Every structure is written in C-alpha cells, then in structure tokens.
Amino acid sequence: MKLTAPLYMLRHGETAWNTERRMQGTRNSDLTERGRSQALAMGRTLRAELAREPGPTIFLRSPLGRARETSEIVGRELGLVSADWRDDSRLAELAYGEWEGFSWKEIEVTHPTALADWRADPHGYCPPGGETHYALRQRSLAVLTEIAASGIRTVVVGHGVSGAVVRGLNLDLDARAMFVLEKPQDAFFRLLAGSEERISCD
C-alpha cells in the first residue's frame, strides 16, 4: 500500500463537546462558531492547495454529523455540492461505547485507571461497549488501501483519532506512536507515500 497521489486529511472543526472535553465517538455534537470558522479557513486553504495542481479529486467524509457539517462548509469554498462527497463509515471516529458524552474527569470516577490502562495498551484496550484501536486500524487500513489503489488525489474529512490512525498507517507507525500524533482543527495534512506535510489554515 503506497500513496502515489496526495491524500489530504482534515479533521472536523471544534464542537461543543470538544470545548467541554467530552468523548464524542459515534455520537455527535454540533460545531461551535469557532469550529465553523475553522472549517471555512480549511476550505480556503485547501482551495489554494488543490489549485496548484489541477486534476481529478475524490471527496470522502465520515458520515457523522460534525464531519458532514465541516465538509459542507469546506465544500462551498471548493465549489462543491453535497452530492460530490461520498460518505464512508470506515472513516468514523473510534467508538467509545459507554463513555460517549462523558468527560475524562467523569469517566475516572468509575474507571480511575482508564487513561493509564489505555496508554499502557493503546492497541488492545477497549472502552466498555466500545472499539479497540486494533479494530479501528483494520477499517482504516481497508479504506487507505482503496485510496492508494485508485491513484487519484483524495480529500478526507474525518476525526481526531481515526484520522491519526490513517496518518500513522501511511507513516508506518505503531499504535503507541499513533496515539500521540497531533490532531489539530486549524490545520490539515498532505499525505504521500511514507510522508506527511502539515498545512496551517489562516
């Protein structure tokens, strides 16, 4: 699996639950005003980036609401309509099960060692009723393999953890290294075979 055409990985803009440090996972929280401004900036920056090398582009997104809302704002800057985006459930965020909607402070009341346990085993740890990093890695690898096989420039609007896994797979990182990758909402990444470039959005 080798990317021969650029893959642009965008994370959704800031949400209300992001500001409250709540676990979102498969549940949704709407973008804040700041989040919508971040999406607008990503759209403007991406438009300039894609214009440098005009050509066919595939537009993919997570079907979760915050990613869809971000993609619609980005898309307007690119001159896209909603139908130009293809939803792919494999790009959805890691499922946190019973923890979704709760902050770490609230989770640690009933699971005081949760974060330490997760950091100790980032590959296999599973939140109650949730999903392991291994499972996320498998679905991320499947979609990344298809993107690479297409040989066509691709834009993805996704999430923090699931996006970091796609990036980590391209960089050939292990689960522990993927776990600590930066997950900005005011920048995105241009991936090519084994490398990535961080692109800031003003």
CSV table of N, CA and C in Angstrom, one decimal, residues 9-12 25-28 59-72 85-94 136 139 143 155-160 162-163:
chain,number,residue,atom,x,y,z
A,9,MET,N,-5.9,15.0,4.6
A,9,MET,CA,-6.6,14.6,5.8
A,9,MET,C,-7.0,15.8,6.7
A,10,LEU,N,-8.3,16.0,6.7
A,10,LEU,CA,-8.9,17.1,7.5
A,10,LEU,C,-9.7,16.6,8.7
A,11,ARG,N,-9.5,17.2,9.8
A,11,ARG,CA,-10.4,16.9,11.0
A,11,ARG,C,-11.5,17.9,11.0
A,12,HIS,N,-12.7,17.5,11.6
A,12,HIS,CA,-13.8,18.4,11.7
A,12,HIS,C,-13.4,19.6,12.6
A,25,GLY,N,-16.9,10.1,20.0
A,25,GLY,CA,-17.0,8.8,19.3
A,25,GLY,C,-18.1,8.8,18.3
A,26,THR,N,-19.1,7.9,18.4
A,26,THR,CA,-20.1,7.7,17.4
A,26,THR,C,-21.3,8.7,17.6
A,27,ARG,N,-21.3,9.4,18.7
A,27,ARG,CA,-22.3,10.4,19.0
A,27,ARG,C,-21.9,11.7,18.4
A,28,ASN,N,-22.8,12.6,18.3
A,28,ASN,CA,-22.5,13.9,17.6
A,28,ASN,C,-22.7,15.1,18.5
A,59,PHE,N,-13.7,13.0,-3.1
A,59,PHE,CA,-14.0,13.7,-1.8
A,59,PHE,C,-14.7,12.7,-0.9
A,60,LEU,N,-14.1,12.3,0.2
A,60,LEU,CA,-14.7,11.3,1.1
A,60,LEU,C,-14.9,12.0,2.5
A,61,ARG,N,-15.9,11.5,3.3
A,61,ARG,CA,-16.1,12.0,4.6
A,61,ARG,C,-16.7,10.9,5.5
A,62,SER,N,-16.5,11.1,6.8
A,62,SER,CA,-17.1,10.3,7.8
A,62,SER,C,-18.6,10.7,7.7
A,63,PRO,N,-19.5,9.7,8.0
A,63,PRO,CA,-21.0,10.1,8.0
A,63,PRO,C,-21.4,10.8,9.2
A,64,LEU,N,-20.6,10.9,10.2
A,64,LEU,CA,-21.0,11.5,11.5
A,64,LEU,C,-21.2,13.0,11.3
A,65,GLY,N,-22.2,13.6,12.0
A,65,GLY,CA,-22.7,14.9,11.8
A,65,GLY,C,-21.7,16.0,11.8
A,66,ARG,N,-20.7,16.0,12.7
A,66,ARG,CA,-19.7,17.0,12.8
A,66,ARG,C,-18.8,17.0,11.6
A,67,ALA,N,-18.5,15.8,11.0
A,67,ALA,CA,-17.7,15.8,9.8
A,67,ALA,C,-18.5,16.2,8.6
A,68,ARG,N,-19.7,15.8,8.6
A,68,ARG,CA,-20.6,16.3,7.4
A,68,ARG,C,-20.7,17.8,7.4
A,69,GLU,N,-21.0,18.4,8.6
A,69,GLU,CA,-21.1,19.8,8.7
A,69,GLU,C,-19.8,20.5,8.2
A,70,THR,N,-18.7,20.0,8.7
A,70,THR,CA,-17.4,20.6,8.3
A,70,THR,C,-17.2,20.4,6.8
A,71,SER,N,-17.5,19.3,6.2
A,71,SER,CA,-17.3,19.0,4.8
A,71,SER,C,-18.2,20.0,3.9
A,72,GLU,N,-19.4,20.3,4.4
A,72,GLU,CA,-20.3,21.1,3.6
A,72,GLU,C,-19.7,22.5,3.6
A,85,TRP,N,-19.6,14.7,-2.2
A,85,TRP,CA,-19.0,14.0,-1.1
A,85,TRP,C,-19.5,12.6,-1.0
A,86,ARG,N,-18.6,11.6,-0.7
A,86,ARG,CA,-19.1,10.2,-0.5
A,86,ARG,C,-18.9,9.9,0.9
A,87,ASP,N,-19.9,9.5,1.6
A,87,ASP,CA,-19.9,9.0,3.0
A,87,ASP,C,-19.2,7.6,3.0
A,88,ASP,N,-18.3,7.5,4.0
A,88,ASP,CA,-17.7,6.2,4.2
A,88,ASP,C,-17.6,5.9,5.7
A,89,SER,N,-18.4,4.9,6.1
A,89,SER,CA,-18.5,4.6,7.6
A,89,SER,C,-17.1,4.2,8.2
A,90,ARG,N,-16.2,3.7,7.4
A,90,ARG,CA,-14.9,3.3,7.9
A,90,ARG,C,-14.1,4.5,8.3
A,91,LEU,N,-14.5,5.7,8.0
A,91,LEU,CA,-13.8,6.9,8.4
A,91,LEU,C,-14.4,7.5,9.7
A,92,ALA,N,-15.4,6.9,10.3
A,92,ALA,CA,-16.0,7.3,11.5
A,92,ALA,C,-15.0,7.3,12.7
A,93,GLU,N,-15.3,8.0,13.7
A,93,GLU,CA,-14.4,8.1,14.9
A,93,GLU,C,-14.4,6.8,15.6
A,94,LEU,N,-13.3,6.5,16.4
A,94,LEU,CA,-13.3,5.4,17.3
A,94,LEU,C,-14.5,5.4,18.2
A,136,LEU,N,-10.2,-0.3,14.8
A,136,LEU,CA,-10.1,1.0,14.1
A,136,LEU,C,-9.0,0.9,13.0
A,139,ARG,N,-10.2,-1.1,9.9
A,139,ARG,CA,-11.1,-0.5,8.9
A,139,ARG,C,-10.4,0.7,8.2
A,143,VAL,N,-9.8,1.3,4.0
A,143,VAL,CA,-10.1,2.5,3.2
A,143,VAL,C,-8.8,3.1,2.6
A,155,VAL,N,-9.4,13.8,-0.9
A,155,VAL,CA,-9.7,14.7,0.3
A,155,VAL,C,-10.6,13.9,1.2
A,156,VAL,N,-10.2,13.8,2.5
A,156,VAL,CA,-11.0,13.2,3.5
A,156,VAL,C,-11.3,14.2,4.7
A,157,VAL,N,-12.5,14.2,5.1
A,157,VAL,CA,-12.9,15.0,6.3
A,157,VAL,C,-13.3,13.9,7.3
A,158,GLY,N,-12.6,13.9,8.4
A,158,GLY,CA,-12.8,12.8,9.4
A,158,GLY,C,-12.7,13.4,10.8
A,159,HIS,N,-12.0,12.6,11.6
A,159,HIS,CA,-11.9,12.9,13.1
A,159,HIS,C,-10.5,12.9,13.6
A,160,GLY,N,-10.4,13.1,14.9
A,160,GLY,CA,-9.1,13.2,15.5
A,160,GLY,C,-8.3,11.9,15.6
A,162,SER,N,-9.4,8.7,14.5
A,162,SER,CA,-9.4,7.9,13.2
A,162,SER,C,-8.5,8.5,12.2
A,163,GLY,N,-8.5,9.8,12.1
A,163,GLY,CA,-7.6,10.5,11.2
A,163,GLY,C,-6.1,10.2,11.5
